Coordinates of C-alpha atoms and ligand atoms in Angstrom, one line a residue:
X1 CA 65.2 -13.6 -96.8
X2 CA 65.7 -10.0 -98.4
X3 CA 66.5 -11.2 -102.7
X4 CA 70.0 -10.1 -103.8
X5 CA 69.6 -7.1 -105.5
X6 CA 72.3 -8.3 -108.1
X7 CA 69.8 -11.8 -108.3
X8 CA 66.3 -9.3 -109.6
X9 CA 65.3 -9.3 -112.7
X10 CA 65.1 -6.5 -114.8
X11 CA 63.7 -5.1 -118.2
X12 CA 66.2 -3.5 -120.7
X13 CA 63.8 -3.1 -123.4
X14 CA 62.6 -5.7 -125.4
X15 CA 65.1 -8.2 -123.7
X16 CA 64.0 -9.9 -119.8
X17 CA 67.0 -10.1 -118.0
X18 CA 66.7 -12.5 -115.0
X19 CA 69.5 -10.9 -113.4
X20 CA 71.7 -7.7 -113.2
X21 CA 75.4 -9.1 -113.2
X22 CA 76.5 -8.5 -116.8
X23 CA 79.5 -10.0 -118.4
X24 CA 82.3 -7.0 -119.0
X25 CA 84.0 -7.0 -122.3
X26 CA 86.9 -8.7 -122.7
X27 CA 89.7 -8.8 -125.2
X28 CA 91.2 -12.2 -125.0
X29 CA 93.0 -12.2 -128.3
X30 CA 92.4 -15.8 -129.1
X31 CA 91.5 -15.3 -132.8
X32 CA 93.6 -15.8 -134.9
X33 CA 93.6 -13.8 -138.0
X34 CA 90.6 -11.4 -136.5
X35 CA 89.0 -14.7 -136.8
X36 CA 86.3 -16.0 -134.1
X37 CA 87.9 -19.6 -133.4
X38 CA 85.7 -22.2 -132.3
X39 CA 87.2 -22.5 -128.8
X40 CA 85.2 -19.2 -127.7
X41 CA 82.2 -21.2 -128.5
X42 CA 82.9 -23.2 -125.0
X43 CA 84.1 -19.3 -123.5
X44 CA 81.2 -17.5 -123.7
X45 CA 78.6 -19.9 -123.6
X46 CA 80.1 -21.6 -120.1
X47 CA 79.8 -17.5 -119.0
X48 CA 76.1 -17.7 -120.5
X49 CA 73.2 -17.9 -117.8
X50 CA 68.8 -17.7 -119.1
X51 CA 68.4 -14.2 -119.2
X52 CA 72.0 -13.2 -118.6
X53 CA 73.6 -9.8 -120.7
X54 CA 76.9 -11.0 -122.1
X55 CA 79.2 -8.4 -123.9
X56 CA 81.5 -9.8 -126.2
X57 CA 85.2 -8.4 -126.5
X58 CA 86.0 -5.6 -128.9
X59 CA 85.4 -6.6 -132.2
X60 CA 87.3 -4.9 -134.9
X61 CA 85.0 -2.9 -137.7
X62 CA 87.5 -2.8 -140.4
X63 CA 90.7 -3.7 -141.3
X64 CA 92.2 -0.4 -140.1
X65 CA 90.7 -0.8 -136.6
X66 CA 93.5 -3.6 -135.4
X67 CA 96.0 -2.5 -132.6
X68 CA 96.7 -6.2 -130.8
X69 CA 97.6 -9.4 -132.0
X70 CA 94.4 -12.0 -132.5
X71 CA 91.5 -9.7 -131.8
X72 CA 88.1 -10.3 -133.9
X73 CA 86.7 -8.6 -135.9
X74 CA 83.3 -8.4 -137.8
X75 CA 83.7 -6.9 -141.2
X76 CA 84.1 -9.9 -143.1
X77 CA 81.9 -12.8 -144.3
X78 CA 84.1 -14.8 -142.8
X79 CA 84.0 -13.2 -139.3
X80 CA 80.3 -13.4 -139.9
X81 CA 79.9 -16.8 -140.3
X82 CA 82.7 -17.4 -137.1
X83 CA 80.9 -15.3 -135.0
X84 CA 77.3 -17.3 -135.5
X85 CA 78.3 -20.4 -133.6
X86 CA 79.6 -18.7 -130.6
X87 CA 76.5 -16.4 -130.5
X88 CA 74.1 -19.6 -130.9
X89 CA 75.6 -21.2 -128.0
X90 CA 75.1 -18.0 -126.0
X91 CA 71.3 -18.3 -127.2
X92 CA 71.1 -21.7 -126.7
X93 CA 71.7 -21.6 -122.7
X94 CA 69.4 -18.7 -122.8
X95 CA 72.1 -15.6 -122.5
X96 CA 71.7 -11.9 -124.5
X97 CA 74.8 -11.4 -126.4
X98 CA 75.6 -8.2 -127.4
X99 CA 78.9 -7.5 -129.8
X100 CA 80.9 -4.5 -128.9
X101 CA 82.0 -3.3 -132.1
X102 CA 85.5 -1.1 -131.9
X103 CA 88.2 0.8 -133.7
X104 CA 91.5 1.6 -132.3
X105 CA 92.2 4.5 -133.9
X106 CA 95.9 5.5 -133.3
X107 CA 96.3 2.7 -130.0
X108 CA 98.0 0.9 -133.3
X109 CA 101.2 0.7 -135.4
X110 CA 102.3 0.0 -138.6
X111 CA 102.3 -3.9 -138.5
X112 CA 98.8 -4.0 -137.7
X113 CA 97.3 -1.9 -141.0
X114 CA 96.9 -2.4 -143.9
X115 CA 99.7 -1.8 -146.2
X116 CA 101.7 -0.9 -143.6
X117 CA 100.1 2.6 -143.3
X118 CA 99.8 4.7 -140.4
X119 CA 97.0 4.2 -137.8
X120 CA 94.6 6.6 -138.5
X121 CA 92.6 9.1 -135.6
X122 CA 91.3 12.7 -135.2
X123 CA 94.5 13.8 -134.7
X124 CA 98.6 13.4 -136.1
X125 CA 100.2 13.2 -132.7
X126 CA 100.7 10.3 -131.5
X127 CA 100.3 8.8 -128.1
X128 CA 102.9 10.0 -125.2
X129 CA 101.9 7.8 -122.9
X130 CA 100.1 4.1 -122.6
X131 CA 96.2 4.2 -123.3
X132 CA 95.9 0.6 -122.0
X133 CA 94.1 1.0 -119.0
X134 CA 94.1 -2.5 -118.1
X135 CA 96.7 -4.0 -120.3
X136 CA 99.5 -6.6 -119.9
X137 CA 101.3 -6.4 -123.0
X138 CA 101.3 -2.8 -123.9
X139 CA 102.0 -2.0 -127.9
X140 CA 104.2 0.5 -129.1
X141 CA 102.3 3.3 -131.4
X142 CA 102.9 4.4 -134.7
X143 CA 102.5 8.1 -135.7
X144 CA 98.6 8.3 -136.3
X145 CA 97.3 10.1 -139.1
X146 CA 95.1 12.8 -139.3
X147 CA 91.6 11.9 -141.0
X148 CA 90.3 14.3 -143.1
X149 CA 87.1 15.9 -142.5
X150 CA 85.6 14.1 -146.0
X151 CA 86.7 10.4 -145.0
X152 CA 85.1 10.3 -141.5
X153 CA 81.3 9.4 -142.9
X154 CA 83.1 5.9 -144.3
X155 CA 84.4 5.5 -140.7
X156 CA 80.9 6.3 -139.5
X157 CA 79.7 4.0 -141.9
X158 CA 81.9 0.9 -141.2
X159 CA 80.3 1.0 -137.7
X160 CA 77.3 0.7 -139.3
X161 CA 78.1 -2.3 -141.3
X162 CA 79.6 -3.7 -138.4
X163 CA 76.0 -3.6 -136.7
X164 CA 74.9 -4.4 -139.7
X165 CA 76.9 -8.0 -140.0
X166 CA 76.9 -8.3 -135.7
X167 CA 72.7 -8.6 -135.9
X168 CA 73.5 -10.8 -139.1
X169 CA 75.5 -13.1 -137.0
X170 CA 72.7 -13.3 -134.5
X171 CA 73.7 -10.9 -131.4
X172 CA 70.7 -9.2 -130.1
X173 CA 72.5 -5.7 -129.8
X174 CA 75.9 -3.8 -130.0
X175 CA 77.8 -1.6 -128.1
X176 CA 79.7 0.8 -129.7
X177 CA 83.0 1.1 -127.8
X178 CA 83.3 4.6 -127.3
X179 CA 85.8 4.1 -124.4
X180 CA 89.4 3.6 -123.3
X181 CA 90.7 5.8 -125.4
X182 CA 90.1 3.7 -128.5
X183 CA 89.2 6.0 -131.8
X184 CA 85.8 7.1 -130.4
X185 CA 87.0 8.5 -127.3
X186 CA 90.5 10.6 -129.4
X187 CA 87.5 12.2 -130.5
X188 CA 85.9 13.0 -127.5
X189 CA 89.0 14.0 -125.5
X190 CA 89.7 17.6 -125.4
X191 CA 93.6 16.9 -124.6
X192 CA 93.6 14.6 -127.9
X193 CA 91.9 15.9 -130.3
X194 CA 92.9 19.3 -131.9
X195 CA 90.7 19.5 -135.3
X196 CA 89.7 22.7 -136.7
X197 CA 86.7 21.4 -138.3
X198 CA 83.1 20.3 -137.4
X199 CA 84.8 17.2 -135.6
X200 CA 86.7 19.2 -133.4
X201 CA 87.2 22.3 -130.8
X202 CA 83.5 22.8 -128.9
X203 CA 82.4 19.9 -127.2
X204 CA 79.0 19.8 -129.1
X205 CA 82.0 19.3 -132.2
X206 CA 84.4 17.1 -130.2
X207 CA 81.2 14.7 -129.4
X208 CA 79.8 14.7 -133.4
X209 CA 81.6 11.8 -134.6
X210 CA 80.3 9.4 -131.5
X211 CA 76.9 10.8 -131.8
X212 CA 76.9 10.1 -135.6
X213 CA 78.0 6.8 -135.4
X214 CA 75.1 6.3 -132.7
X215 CA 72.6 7.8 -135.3
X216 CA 73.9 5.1 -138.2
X217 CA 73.9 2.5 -136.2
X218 CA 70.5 3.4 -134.4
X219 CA 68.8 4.0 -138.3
X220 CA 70.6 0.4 -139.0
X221 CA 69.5 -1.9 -136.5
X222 CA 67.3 0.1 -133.9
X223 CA 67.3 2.0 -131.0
X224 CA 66.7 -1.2 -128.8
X225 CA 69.8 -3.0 -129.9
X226 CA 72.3 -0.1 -128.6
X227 CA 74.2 0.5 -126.3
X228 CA 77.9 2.2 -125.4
X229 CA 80.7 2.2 -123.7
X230 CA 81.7 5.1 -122.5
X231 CA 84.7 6.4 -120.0
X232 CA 84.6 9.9 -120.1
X233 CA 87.5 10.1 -116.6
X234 CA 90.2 8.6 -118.4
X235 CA 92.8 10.4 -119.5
X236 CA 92.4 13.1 -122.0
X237 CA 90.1 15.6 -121.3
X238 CA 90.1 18.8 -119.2
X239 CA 86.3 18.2 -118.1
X240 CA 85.2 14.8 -118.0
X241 CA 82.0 15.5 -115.3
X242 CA 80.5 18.2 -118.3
X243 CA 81.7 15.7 -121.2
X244 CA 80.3 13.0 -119.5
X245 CA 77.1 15.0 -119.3
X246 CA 76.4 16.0 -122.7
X247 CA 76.9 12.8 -124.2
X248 CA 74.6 10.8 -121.6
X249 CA 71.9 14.1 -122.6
X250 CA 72.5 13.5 -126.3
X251 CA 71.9 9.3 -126.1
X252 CA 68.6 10.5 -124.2
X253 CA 67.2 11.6 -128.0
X254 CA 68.0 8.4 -129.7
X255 CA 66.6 6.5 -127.2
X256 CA 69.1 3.7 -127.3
X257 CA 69.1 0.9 -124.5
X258 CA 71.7 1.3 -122.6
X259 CA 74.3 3.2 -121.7
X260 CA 77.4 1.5 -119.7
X261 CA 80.2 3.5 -118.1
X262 CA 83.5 3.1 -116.3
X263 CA 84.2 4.2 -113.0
X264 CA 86.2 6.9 -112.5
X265 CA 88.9 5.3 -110.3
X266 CA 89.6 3.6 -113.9
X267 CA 91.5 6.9 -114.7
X268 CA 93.9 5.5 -112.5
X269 CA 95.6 2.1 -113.2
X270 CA 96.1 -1.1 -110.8
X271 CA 93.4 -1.0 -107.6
X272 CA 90.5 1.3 -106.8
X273 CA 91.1 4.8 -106.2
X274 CA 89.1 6.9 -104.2
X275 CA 88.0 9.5 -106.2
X276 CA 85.2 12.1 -105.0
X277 CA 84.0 11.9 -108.8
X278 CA 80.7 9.8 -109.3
X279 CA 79.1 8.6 -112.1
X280 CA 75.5 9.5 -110.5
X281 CA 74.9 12.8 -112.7
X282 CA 74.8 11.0 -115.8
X283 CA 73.0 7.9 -114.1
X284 CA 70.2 10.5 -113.3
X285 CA 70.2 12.2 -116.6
X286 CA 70.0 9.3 -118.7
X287 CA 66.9 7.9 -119.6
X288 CA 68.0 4.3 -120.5
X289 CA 69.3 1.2 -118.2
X290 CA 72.8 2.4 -116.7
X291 CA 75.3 -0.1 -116.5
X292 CA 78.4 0.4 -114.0
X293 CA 81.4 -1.0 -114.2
X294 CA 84.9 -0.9 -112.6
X295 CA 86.3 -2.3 -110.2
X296 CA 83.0 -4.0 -108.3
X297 CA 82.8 -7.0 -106.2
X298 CA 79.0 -8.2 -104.8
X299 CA 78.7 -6.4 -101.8
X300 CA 79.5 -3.1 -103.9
X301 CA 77.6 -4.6 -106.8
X302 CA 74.3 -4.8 -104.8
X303 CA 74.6 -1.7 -103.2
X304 CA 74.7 0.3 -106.6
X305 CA 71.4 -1.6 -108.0
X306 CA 69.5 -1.4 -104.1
X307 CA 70.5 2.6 -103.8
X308 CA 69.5 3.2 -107.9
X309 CA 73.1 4.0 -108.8
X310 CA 72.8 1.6 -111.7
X311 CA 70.7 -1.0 -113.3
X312 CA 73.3 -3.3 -113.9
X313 CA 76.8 -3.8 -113.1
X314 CA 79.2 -5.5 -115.7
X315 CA 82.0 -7.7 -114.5
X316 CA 85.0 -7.8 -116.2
X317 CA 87.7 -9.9 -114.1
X318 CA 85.7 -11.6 -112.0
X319 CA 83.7 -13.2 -114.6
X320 CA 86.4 -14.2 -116.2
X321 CA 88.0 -16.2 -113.9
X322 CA 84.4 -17.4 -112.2
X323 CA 82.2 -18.5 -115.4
X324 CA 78.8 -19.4 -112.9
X325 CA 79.6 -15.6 -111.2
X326 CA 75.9 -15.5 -110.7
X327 CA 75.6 -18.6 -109.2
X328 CA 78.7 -18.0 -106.8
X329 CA 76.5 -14.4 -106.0
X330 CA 73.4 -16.4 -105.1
X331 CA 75.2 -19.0 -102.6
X332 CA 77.5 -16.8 -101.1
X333 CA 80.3 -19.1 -102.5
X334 CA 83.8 -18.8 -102.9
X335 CA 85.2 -17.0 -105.9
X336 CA 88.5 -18.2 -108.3
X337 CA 91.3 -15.6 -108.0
X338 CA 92.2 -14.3 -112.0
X339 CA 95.2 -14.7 -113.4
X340 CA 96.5 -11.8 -114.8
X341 CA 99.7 -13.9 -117.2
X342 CA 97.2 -15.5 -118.6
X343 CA 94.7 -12.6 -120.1
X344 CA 95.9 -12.1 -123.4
X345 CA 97.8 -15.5 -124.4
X346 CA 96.8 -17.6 -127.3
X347 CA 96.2 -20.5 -125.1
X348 CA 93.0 -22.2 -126.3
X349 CA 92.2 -23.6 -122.7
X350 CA 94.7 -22.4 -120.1
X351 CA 93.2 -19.0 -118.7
X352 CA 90.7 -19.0 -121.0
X353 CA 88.3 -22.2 -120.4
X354 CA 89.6 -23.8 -117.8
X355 CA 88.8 -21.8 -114.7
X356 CA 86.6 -24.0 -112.5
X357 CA 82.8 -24.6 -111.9
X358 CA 81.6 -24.6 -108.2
X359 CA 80.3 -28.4 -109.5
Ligands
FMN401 C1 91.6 -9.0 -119.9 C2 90.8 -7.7 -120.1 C3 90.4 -7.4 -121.3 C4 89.6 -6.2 -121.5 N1 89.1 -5.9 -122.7 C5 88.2 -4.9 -122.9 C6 87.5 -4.7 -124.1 O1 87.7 -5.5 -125.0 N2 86.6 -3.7 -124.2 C7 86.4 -2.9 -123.1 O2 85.6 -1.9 -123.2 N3 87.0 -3.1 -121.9 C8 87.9 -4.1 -121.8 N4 88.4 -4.3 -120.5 C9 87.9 -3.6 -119.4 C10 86.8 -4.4 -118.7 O3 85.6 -4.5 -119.5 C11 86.4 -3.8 -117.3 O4 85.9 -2.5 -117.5 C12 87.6 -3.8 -116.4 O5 88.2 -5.1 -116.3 C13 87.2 -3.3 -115.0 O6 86.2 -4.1 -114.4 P1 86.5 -5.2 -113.3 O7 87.1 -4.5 -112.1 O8 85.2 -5.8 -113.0 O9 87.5 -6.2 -113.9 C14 89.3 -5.4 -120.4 C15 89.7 -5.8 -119.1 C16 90.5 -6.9 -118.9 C17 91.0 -7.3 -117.6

């Protein structure tokens, strides 16, 4: 029999995956305080297979990066030393576990910063419409504001701590979320951000913040423990195919290991779209592993790796309700249905760890 293209190994780097399906991030907002809690120690390692990529969910890099209730975060000693259980039971079943490190920017309000400030982005206006591409509960938004041109190096550098503390708490890599519209992308979205300065107006400026973050986190930790998220087709910018573009032919000179990016019909909220857009400019231009995500099932998952679309595909809902997703691939088997209610609750087991093995 032909092998599942899905089911072949591959090398990213220095890490020998046995397998292509990759576990999508996913907030769950099940820790409390921007605490790991112990109960994701059961999540991700029951989602862990030998030589399986794991992303974890967005993980907060400061205390200003906070839009939802209970999300982690990794700027702390505390966070540190919450995280390093989790990611040892990941390890111990054999999985890669990389920590995608995040800041909101102005997807925030008030009650989630500190002091009670004002979120802060690249811009002072605030959000007309939802960001939440995949959301339940959708926040309302404070009046960001604007950063100034001399603070965004200590932004640039709390990513790099945040690398910093993720490879301290044992992950083998992070992505930098640079998606969703979540503070990296404000930047990179011509519709959102309207600086003046050296962060804003040209797209070589608009893409300067992301691409310094990439470079402190690259001199940090190495080349071969990055990756990002990017999501250049949602909302926000005028010309996602050419933004798209440039930032995949920027990565190329840091050499990082992957680059992972959302399918256009993401733009678009609820089920696939058809959209004549493609992601297979910036699969061909970049010289890393390419990770697709959005919207695949297996059929559509083995078609991208057998025709070269991408290396590996991340899952976001199906892993989450099927935690042997890999295994379910191999046999052909049956898949759980998700439930969306359940997504972002604080349940410790309902939703969370309790969606069922095939044995
Ligand atoms: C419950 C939930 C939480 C998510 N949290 C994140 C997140 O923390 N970071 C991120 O980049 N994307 C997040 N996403 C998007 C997923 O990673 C993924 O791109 C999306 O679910 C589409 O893939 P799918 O069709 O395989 O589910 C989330 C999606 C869901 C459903």
């Amino acid at each position: 029999m032909a092998p599942i293209p899905l089911l072949t190994p591959y090398k990213m780097g220095r890490f020998h995956l046995s397998h292509r399906i990759v576990l999508a991030p996913l907030t769950r907002q099940r820790s409390f305080g921007n605490v790991p809690q112990p109960h994701a120690i059961l999540y991700y390692s029951q989602r862990a297979s030998k030589g399986g990529l794991l992303i974890a969910e967005a993980t907060g890099v400061s205390d200003t990066a906070q839009g939802y209730p209970n999300t982690p975060g990794i700027w702390t000693k505390e966070q540190v030393e919450a995280w390093r259980p989790i990611v040892d039971a990941v390890h111990k079943k054999g999985g890669i576990f990389f920590c995608q490190i995040w800041h909101v920017g102005r997807v925030s309000n008030y009650t989630f910063q500190p002091n009670g400030q004002a979120p802060i982005s690249c811009t002072d206006k605030p959000i007309v419409s939802k960001v939440r591409a995949n959301g339940v509960d959708v926040p309302r938004f404070s009046p960001p504001r604007r950063l100034a041109t001399e603070e965004i190096p200590l932004i640039v550098n709390d990513f790099r701590i945040a690398a910093k503390n993720a490879i301290e708490a044992g992950f083998d890599g992070v992505e930098i979320h640079g998606a969703h519209g979540y503070l990296i992308d404000q930047f990179l979205k011509d519709q959102i951000n309207d600086r003046t300065d050296q962060y804003g107006g040209s797209m070589e400026n608009r893409c300067r913040f992301a691409l310094e973050i990439v470079q402190a986190v690259v001199d940090e930790i190495g080349a071969d423990r990055v990756g990002i998220r990017l999501s250049p087709y949602t909302a926000g910018d005028s010309d996602p195919d050419a933004l798209g573009l440039y930032m995949v032919n920027s990565l190329n000179k840091f050499g990082i290991s992957y680059c992972h990016m959302v399918e256009p019909s993401m733009a678009k909220e609820g089920e696939k779209v058809e959209t004549p857009r493609s992601l297979l400019p910036m699969r061909k231009a970049f010289k890393g592993t390419f990770i697709a995500a959005r919207g695949y099932n297996k059929e559509e998952g083995n078609k991208a790796v057998s025709s070269g679309y991408a290396d590996l595909v991340a899952y976001g809902r199906l892993f989450l309700a099927n935690p042997d997703l890999p295994q379910r691939f191999e046999l052909d088997a049956p898949l759980n249905n998700y439930n969306s209610s359940t997504f972002y609750t604080p349940d410790l087991v309902v939703g969370y760890t309790d969606y069922p093995f095939l044995c």
